[in-house]
Short mmCIF file of C-alpha atoms in Angstrom, two decimals:
data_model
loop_
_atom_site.label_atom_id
_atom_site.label_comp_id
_atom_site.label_asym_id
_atom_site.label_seq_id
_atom_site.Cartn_x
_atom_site.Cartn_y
_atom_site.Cartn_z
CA UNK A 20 -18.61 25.78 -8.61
CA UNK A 21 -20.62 22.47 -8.95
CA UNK A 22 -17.65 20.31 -8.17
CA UNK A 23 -17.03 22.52 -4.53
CA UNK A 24 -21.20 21.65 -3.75
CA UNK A 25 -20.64 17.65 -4.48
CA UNK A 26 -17.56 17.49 -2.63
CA UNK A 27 -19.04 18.80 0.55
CA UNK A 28 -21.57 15.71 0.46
CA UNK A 29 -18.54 13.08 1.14
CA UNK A 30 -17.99 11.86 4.07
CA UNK A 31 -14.76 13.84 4.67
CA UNK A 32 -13.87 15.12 8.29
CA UNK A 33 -13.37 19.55 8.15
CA UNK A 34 -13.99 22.06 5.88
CA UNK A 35 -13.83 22.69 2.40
CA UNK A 36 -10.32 24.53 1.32
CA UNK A 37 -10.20 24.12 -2.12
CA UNK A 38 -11.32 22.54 -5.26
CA UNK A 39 -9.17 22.43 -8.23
CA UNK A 40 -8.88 20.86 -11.28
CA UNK A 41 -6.61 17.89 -11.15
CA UNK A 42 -4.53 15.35 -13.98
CA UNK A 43 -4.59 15.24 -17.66
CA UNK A 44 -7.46 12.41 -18.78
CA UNK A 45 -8.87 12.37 -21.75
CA UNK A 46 -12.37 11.68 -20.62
CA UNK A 47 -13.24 12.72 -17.04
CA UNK A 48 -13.54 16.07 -15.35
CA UNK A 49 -11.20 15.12 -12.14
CA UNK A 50 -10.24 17.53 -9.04
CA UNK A 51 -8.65 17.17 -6.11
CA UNK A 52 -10.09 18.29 -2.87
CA UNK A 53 -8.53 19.72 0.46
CA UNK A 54 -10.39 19.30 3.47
CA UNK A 55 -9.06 21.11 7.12
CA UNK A 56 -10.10 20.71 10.23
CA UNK A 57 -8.10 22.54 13.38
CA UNK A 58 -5.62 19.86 13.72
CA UNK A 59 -5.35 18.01 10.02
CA UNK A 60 -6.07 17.46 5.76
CA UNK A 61 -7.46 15.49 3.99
CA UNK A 62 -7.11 15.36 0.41
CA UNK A 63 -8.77 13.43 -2.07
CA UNK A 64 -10.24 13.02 -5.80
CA UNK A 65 -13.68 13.88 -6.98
CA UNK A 66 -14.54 13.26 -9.99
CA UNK A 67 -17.51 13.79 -12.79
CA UNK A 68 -18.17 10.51 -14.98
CA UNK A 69 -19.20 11.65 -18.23
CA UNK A 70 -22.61 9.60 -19.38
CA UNK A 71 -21.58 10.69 -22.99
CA UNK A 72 -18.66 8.38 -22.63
CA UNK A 73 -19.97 5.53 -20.10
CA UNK A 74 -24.06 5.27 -20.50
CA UNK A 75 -24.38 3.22 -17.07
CA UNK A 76 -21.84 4.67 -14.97
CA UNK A 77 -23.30 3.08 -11.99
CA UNK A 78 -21.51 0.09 -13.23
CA UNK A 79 -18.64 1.67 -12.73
CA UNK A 80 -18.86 2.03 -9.09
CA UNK A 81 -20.26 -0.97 -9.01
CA UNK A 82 -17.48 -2.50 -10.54
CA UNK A 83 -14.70 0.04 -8.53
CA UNK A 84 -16.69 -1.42 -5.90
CA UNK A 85 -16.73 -5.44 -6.32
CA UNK A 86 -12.46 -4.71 -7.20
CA UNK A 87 -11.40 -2.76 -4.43
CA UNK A 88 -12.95 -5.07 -1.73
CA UNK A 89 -11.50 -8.06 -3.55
CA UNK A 90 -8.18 -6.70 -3.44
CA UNK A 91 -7.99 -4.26 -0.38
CA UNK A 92 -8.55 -7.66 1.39
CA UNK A 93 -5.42 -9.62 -0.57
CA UNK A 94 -3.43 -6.74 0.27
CA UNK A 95 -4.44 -7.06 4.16
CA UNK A 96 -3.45 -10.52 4.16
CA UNK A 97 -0.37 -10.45 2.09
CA UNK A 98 0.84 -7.11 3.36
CA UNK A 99 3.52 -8.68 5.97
CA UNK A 100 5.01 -10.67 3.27
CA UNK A 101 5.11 -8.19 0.95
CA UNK A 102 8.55 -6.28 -0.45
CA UNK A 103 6.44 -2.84 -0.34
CA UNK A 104 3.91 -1.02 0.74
CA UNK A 105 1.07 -1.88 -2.11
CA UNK A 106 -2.07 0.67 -2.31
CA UNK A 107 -5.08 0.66 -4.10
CA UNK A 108 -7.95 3.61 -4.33
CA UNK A 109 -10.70 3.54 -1.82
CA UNK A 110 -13.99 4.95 -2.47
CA UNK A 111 -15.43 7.43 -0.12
CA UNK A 112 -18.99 7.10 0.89
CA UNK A 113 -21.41 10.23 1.03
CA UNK A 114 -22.99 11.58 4.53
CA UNK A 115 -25.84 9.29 3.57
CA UNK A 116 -23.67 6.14 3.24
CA UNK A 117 -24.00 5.73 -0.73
CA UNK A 118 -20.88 5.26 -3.08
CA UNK A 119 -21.54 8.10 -5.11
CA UNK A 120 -23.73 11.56 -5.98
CA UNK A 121 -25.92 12.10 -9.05
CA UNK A 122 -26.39 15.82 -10.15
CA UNK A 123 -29.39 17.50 -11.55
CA UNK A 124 -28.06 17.03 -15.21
CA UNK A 125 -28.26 12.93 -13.89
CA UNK A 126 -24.43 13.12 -14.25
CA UNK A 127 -22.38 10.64 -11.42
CA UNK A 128 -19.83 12.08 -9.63
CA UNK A 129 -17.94 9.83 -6.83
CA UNK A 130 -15.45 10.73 -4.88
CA UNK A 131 -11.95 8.27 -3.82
CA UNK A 132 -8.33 8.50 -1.58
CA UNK A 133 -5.80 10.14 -3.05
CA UNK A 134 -2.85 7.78 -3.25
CA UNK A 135 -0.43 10.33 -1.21
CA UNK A 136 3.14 10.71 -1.53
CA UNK A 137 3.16 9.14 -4.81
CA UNK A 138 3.88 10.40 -8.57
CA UNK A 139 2.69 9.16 -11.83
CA UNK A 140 3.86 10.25 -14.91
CA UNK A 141 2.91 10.78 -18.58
CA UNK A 142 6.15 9.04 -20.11
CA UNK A 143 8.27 6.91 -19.08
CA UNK A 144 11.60 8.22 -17.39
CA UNK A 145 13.92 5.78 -18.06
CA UNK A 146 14.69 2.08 -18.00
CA UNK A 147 14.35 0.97 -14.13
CA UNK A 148 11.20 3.12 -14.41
CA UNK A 149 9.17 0.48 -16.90
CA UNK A 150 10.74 -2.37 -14.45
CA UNK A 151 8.27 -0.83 -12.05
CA UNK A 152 5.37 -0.34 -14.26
CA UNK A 153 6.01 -4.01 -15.67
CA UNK A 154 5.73 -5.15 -11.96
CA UNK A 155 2.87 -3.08 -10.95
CA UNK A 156 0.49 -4.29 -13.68
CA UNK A 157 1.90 -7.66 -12.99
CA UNK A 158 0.86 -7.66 -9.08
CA UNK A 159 -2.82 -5.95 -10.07
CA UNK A 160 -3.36 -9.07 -12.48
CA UNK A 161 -2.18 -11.55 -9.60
CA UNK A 162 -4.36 -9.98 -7.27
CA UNK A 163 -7.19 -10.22 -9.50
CA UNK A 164 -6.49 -13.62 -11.32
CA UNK A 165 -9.05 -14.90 -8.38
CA UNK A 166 -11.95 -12.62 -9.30
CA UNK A 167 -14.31 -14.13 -11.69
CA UNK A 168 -15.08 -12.21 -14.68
CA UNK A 169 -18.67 -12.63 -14.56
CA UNK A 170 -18.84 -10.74 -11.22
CA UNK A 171 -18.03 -7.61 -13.27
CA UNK A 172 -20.70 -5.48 -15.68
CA UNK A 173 -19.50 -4.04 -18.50
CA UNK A 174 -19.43 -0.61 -17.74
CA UNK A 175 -17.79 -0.16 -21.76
CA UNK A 176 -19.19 -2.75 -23.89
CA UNK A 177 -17.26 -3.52 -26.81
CA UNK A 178 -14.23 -1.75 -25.57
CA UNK A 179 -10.64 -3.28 -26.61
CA UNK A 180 -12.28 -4.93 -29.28
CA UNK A 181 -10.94 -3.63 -32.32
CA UNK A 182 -13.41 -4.99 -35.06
CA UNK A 183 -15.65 -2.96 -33.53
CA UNK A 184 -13.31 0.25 -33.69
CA UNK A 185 -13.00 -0.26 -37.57
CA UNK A 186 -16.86 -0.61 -37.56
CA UNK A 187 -17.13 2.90 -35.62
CA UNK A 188 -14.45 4.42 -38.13
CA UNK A 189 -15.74 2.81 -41.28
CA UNK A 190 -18.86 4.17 -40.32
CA UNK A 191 -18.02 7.21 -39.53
CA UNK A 192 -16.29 7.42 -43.24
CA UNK A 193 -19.94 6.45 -44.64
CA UNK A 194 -21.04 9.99 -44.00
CA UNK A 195 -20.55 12.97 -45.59
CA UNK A 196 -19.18 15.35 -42.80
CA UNK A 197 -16.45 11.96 -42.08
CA UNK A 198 -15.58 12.49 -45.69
CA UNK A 199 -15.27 15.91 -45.77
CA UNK A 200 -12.64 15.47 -42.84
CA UNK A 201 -10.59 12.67 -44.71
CA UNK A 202 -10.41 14.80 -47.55
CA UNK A 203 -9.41 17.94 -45.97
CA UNK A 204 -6.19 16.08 -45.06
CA UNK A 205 -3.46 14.26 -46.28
CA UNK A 206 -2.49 13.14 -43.40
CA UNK A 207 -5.83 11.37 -42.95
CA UNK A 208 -5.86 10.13 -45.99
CA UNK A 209 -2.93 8.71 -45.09
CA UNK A 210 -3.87 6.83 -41.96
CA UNK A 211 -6.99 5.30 -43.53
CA UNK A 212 -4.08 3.56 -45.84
CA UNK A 213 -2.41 2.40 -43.46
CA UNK A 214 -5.32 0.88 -41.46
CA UNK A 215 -6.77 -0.63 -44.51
CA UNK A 216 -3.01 -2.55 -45.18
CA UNK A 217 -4.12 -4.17 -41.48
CA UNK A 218 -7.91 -4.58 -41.63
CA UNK A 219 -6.97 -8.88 -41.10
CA UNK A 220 -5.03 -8.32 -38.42
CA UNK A 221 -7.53 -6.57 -36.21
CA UNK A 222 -9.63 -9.62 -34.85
CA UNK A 223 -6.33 -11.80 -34.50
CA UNK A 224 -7.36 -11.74 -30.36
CA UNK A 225 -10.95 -12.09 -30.77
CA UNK A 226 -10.01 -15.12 -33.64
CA UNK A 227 -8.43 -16.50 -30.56
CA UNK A 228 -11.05 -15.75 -28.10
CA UNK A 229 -13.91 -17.57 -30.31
CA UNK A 230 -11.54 -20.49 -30.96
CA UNK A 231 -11.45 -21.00 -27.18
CA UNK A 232 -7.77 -20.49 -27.23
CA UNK A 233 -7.95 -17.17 -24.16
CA UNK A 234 -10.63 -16.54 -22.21
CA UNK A 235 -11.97 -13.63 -20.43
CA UNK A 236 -10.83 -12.44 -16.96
CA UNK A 237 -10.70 -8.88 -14.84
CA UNK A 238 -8.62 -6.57 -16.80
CA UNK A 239 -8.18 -3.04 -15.85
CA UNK A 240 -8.25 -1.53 -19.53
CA UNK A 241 -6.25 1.37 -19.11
CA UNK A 242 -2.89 0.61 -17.31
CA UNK A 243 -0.89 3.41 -19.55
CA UNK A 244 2.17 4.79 -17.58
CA UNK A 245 0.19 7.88 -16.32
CA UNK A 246 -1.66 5.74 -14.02
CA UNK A 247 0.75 3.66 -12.50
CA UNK A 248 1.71 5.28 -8.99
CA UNK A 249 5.42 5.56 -7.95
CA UNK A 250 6.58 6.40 -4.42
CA UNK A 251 8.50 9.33 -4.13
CA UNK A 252 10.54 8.17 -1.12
CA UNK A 253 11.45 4.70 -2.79
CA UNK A 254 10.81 4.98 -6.44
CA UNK A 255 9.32 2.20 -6.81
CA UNK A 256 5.52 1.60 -7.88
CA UNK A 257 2.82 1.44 -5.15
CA UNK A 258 -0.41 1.08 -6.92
CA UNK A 259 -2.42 1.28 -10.29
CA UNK A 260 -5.14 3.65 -10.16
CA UNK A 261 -8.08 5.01 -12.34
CA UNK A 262 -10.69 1.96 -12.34
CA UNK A 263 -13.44 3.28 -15.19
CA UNK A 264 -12.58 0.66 -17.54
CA UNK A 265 -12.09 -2.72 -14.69
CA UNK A 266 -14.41 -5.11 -17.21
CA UNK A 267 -14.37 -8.83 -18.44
CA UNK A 268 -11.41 -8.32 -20.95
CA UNK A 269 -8.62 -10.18 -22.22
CA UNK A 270 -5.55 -10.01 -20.10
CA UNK A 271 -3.75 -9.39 -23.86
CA UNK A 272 -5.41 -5.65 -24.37
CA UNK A 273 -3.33 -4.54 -20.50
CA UNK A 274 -0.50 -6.20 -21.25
CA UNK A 275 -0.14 -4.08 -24.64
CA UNK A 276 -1.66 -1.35 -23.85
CA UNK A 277 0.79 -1.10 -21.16
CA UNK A 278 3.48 -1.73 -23.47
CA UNK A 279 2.31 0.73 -26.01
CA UNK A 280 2.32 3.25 -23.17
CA UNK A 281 6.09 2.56 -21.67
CA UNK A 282 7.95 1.34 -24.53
CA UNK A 283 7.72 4.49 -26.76
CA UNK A 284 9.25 7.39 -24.71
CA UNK A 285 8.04 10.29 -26.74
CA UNK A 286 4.68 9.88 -25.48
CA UNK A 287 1.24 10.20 -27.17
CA UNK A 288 1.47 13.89 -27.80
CA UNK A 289 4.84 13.79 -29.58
CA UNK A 290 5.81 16.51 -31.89
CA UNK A 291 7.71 15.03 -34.33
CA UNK A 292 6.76 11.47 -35.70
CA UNK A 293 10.26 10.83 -36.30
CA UNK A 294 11.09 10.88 -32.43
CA UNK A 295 8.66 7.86 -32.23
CA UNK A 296 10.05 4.68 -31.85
CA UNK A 297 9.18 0.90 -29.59
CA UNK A 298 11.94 0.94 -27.51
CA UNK A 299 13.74 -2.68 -27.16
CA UNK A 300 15.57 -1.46 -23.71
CA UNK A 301 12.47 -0.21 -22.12
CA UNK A 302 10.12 -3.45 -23.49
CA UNK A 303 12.99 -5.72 -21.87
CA UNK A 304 12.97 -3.97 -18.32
CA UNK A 305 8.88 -3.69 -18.67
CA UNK A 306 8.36 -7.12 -19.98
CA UNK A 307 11.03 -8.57 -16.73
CA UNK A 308 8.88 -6.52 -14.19
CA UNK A 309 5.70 -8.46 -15.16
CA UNK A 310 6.84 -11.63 -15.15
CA UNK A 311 7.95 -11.80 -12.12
CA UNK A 312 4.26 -11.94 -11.15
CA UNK A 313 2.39 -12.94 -13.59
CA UNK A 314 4.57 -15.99 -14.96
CA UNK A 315 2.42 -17.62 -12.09
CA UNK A 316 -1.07 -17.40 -13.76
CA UNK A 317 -0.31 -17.15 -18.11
CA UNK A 318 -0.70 -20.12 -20.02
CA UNK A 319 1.03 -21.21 -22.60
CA UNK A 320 -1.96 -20.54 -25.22
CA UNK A 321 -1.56 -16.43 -23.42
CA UNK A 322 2.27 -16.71 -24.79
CA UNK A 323 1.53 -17.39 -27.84
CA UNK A 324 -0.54 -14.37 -28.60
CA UNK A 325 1.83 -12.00 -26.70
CA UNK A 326 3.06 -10.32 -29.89
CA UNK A 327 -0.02 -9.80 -31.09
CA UNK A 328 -1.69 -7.67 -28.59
CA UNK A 329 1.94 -5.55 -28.81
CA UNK A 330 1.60 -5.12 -31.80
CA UNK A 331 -2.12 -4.51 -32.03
CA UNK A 332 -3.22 -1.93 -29.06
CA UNK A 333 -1.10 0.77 -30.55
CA UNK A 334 -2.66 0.02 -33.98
CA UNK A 335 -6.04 0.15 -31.95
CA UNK A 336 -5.80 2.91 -30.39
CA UNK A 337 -4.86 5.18 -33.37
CA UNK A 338 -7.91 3.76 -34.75
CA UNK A 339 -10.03 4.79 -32.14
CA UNK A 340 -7.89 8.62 -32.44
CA UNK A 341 -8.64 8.44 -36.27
CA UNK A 342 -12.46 7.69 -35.87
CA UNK A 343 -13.19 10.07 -33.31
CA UNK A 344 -11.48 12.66 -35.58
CA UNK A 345 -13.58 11.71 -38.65
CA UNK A 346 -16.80 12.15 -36.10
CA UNK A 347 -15.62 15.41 -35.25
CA UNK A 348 -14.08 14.55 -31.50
CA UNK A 349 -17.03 12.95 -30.02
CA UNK A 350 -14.99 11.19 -27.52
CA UNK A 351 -11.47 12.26 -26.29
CA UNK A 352 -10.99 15.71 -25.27
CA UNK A 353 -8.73 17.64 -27.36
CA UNK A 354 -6.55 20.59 -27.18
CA UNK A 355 -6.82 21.80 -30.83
CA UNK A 356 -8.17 21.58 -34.51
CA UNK A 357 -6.53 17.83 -35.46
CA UNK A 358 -5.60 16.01 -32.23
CA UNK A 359 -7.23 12.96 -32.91
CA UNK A 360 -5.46 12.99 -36.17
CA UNK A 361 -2.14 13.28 -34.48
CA UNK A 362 -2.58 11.18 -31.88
CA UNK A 363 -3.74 8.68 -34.32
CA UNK A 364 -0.65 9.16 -36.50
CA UNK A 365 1.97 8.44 -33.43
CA UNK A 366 0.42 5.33 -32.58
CA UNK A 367 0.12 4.18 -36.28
CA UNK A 368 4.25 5.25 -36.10
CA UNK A 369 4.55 3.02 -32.98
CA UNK A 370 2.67 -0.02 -34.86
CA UNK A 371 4.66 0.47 -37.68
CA UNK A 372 7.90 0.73 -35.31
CA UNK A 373 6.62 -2.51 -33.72
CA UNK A 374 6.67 -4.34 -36.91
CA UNK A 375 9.90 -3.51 -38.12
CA UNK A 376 11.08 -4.79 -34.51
CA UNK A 377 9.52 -8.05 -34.66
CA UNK A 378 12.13 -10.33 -34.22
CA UNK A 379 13.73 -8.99 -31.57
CA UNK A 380 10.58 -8.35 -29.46
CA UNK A 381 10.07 -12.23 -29.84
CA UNK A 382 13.23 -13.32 -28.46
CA UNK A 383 12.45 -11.05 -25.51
CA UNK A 384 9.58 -12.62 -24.72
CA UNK A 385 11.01 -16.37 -25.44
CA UNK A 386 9.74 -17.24 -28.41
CA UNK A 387 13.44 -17.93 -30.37
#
């Protein structure tokens, strides 16, 4: 097994136990390793970085790199103050003292610390549950608030910004196997109408961005609920992990993808669209978590476009669902014939849920 080979060139005291494939990402091929010696284990995550997905994946590490030293060090200093425990991934060096392994295929594999003792999970369990993911992405943004953008490549250019998603779908409907697709389904059909009712809203955060109104800082693109860490002896959140997507960003694409994530407790995969809602309860407990550390760093100009990227990530997203479908699954992994589609559907359902709760999601956040 190729992932047994590369895990045996970390620097990782003992012998190999085990390999075995580990989480449920959409992208890379992750497995956590055991490692024994006579007296102690180690365990910790190795993990293939697909160049179909990220072309310079030594940015990456790079990246995972430049973040992790930043913050590792905040954490140091703050850590008697602190009202936890926090924890962020370390990478683990190779025998030769480099941050990762390249294959024969030129794939990058790298290999960090399993965050131990701690959970994450793929929905949210209830409402004290968001409170913690609110505050973890809320710390990771503090800690990083200090980091200047322009220290970090882009190891996804053009990711979280939606024009460019309904470029990549519209092109994918200007050929004839994308066609084929949207007219094999209703359902499809479907969810090009309803993007096409939204086309103007799609750029509302880069409108904003050119007009000078937010400005790019570290983001770490992904903060769903499956990666945010929660203690199992305290229950309350300990770190963020998976660090691909750390870029130049708007802080607006976390803050709603992480809402998109929490607030709508039937999860990605739901089975019936019905069951799909924006919770109000869970957006309250989430939206009180972040504050209490981020209130410190958003301006007034970042309040002002808070509903937007709430409302927009979920409609992003299913974009991104609907043209990898109509390219025939290029990009996500997928379980079955339709996936995309269905993912793409839920998080059209959570938009449209979003819009219907508009006025009430603005009084949480202060805006009436």
């Amino acid at each position: 097994m190729r992932a047994a080979l590369i895990a045996r060139q970390f620097d990782v005291q003992g012998r190999l136990v085990t390999v075995e494939p580990y989480g449920s990402g959409n992208v890379n091929d992750t497995y956590l390793a055991v490692f024994r010696t006579t007296f102690s284990e180690q365990r910790f995550i190795v993990q293939r970085i697909r160049k179909s997905v990220f072309p310079n994946p030594e940015v990456i590490m790079q990246n995972m790199r430049v973040l992790t030293d930043h913050c590792h060090a905040k954490l140091e200093a703050e850590a008697e103050g602190a009202d936890r425990i926090w924890q962020l991934p370390k990478i683990i060096q190779t025998k030769t003292g480099e941050d990762w392994v390249t294959d024969v295929d030129g794939d990058l594999w790298r290999a960090i610390s399993q965050i131990a003792s701690a959970d994450a999970y793929e929905k949210v369990r209830n409402p004290e549950h968001a409170h913690e993911a609110g505050i973890v992405l809320g710390h990771f943004h503090r800690m990083v608030s200090d980091l200047p953008a322009e220290k970090l490549g882009y190891a996804l250019p053009g990711f979280h910004v939606t024009p460019g998603y309904l470029s990549k779908m519209d092109a994918a409907l200007a050929t004839p196997a994308g066609q084929e697709r949207l007219h094999a389904s209703q359902e499809a059909k479907r969810a090009v109408r309803f993007v096409e009712t939204r086309r103007a809203r799609c750029s509302v955060l880069e409108d904003a961005r050119a007009r000078g109104d937010l400005g790019l800082r570290t983001t770490h693109g992904d903060p769903k609920v499956g990666n945010i860490m929660i203690d199992e002896a305290t229950g309350r959140g300990t770190c963020i992990v998976d660090l691909d997507t750390v870029q130049p960003g708007l802080v607006h694409y976390d803050i709603g993808d992480a809402m998109r994530s929490v607030c709508n407790p039937a999860g990605e995969d739901a089975s019936e669209l019905g069951s799909v809602i924006f919770d109000l309860e869970l957006f309250s407990m989430i939206y009180r978590g972040y504050q209490a550390h981020a209130k410190d760093f958003l301006s007034q100009a970042d309040h002002r476009h808070l509903f937007d990227c709430i409302h927009l990530i979920p409609l992003e997203l299913g974009i991104r669902f609907l043209a990898d479908h109509l390219a025939g699954d290029v990009y996500f992994k997928v379980r079955y014939p339709g996936h995309n589609l269905r993912r793409a559907l839920v998080q059209f359902k959570l938009a449209e849920s979003i819009e219907a709760r508009e006025p009430s999601i603005r009084k949480v956040l202060g805006e009436s």
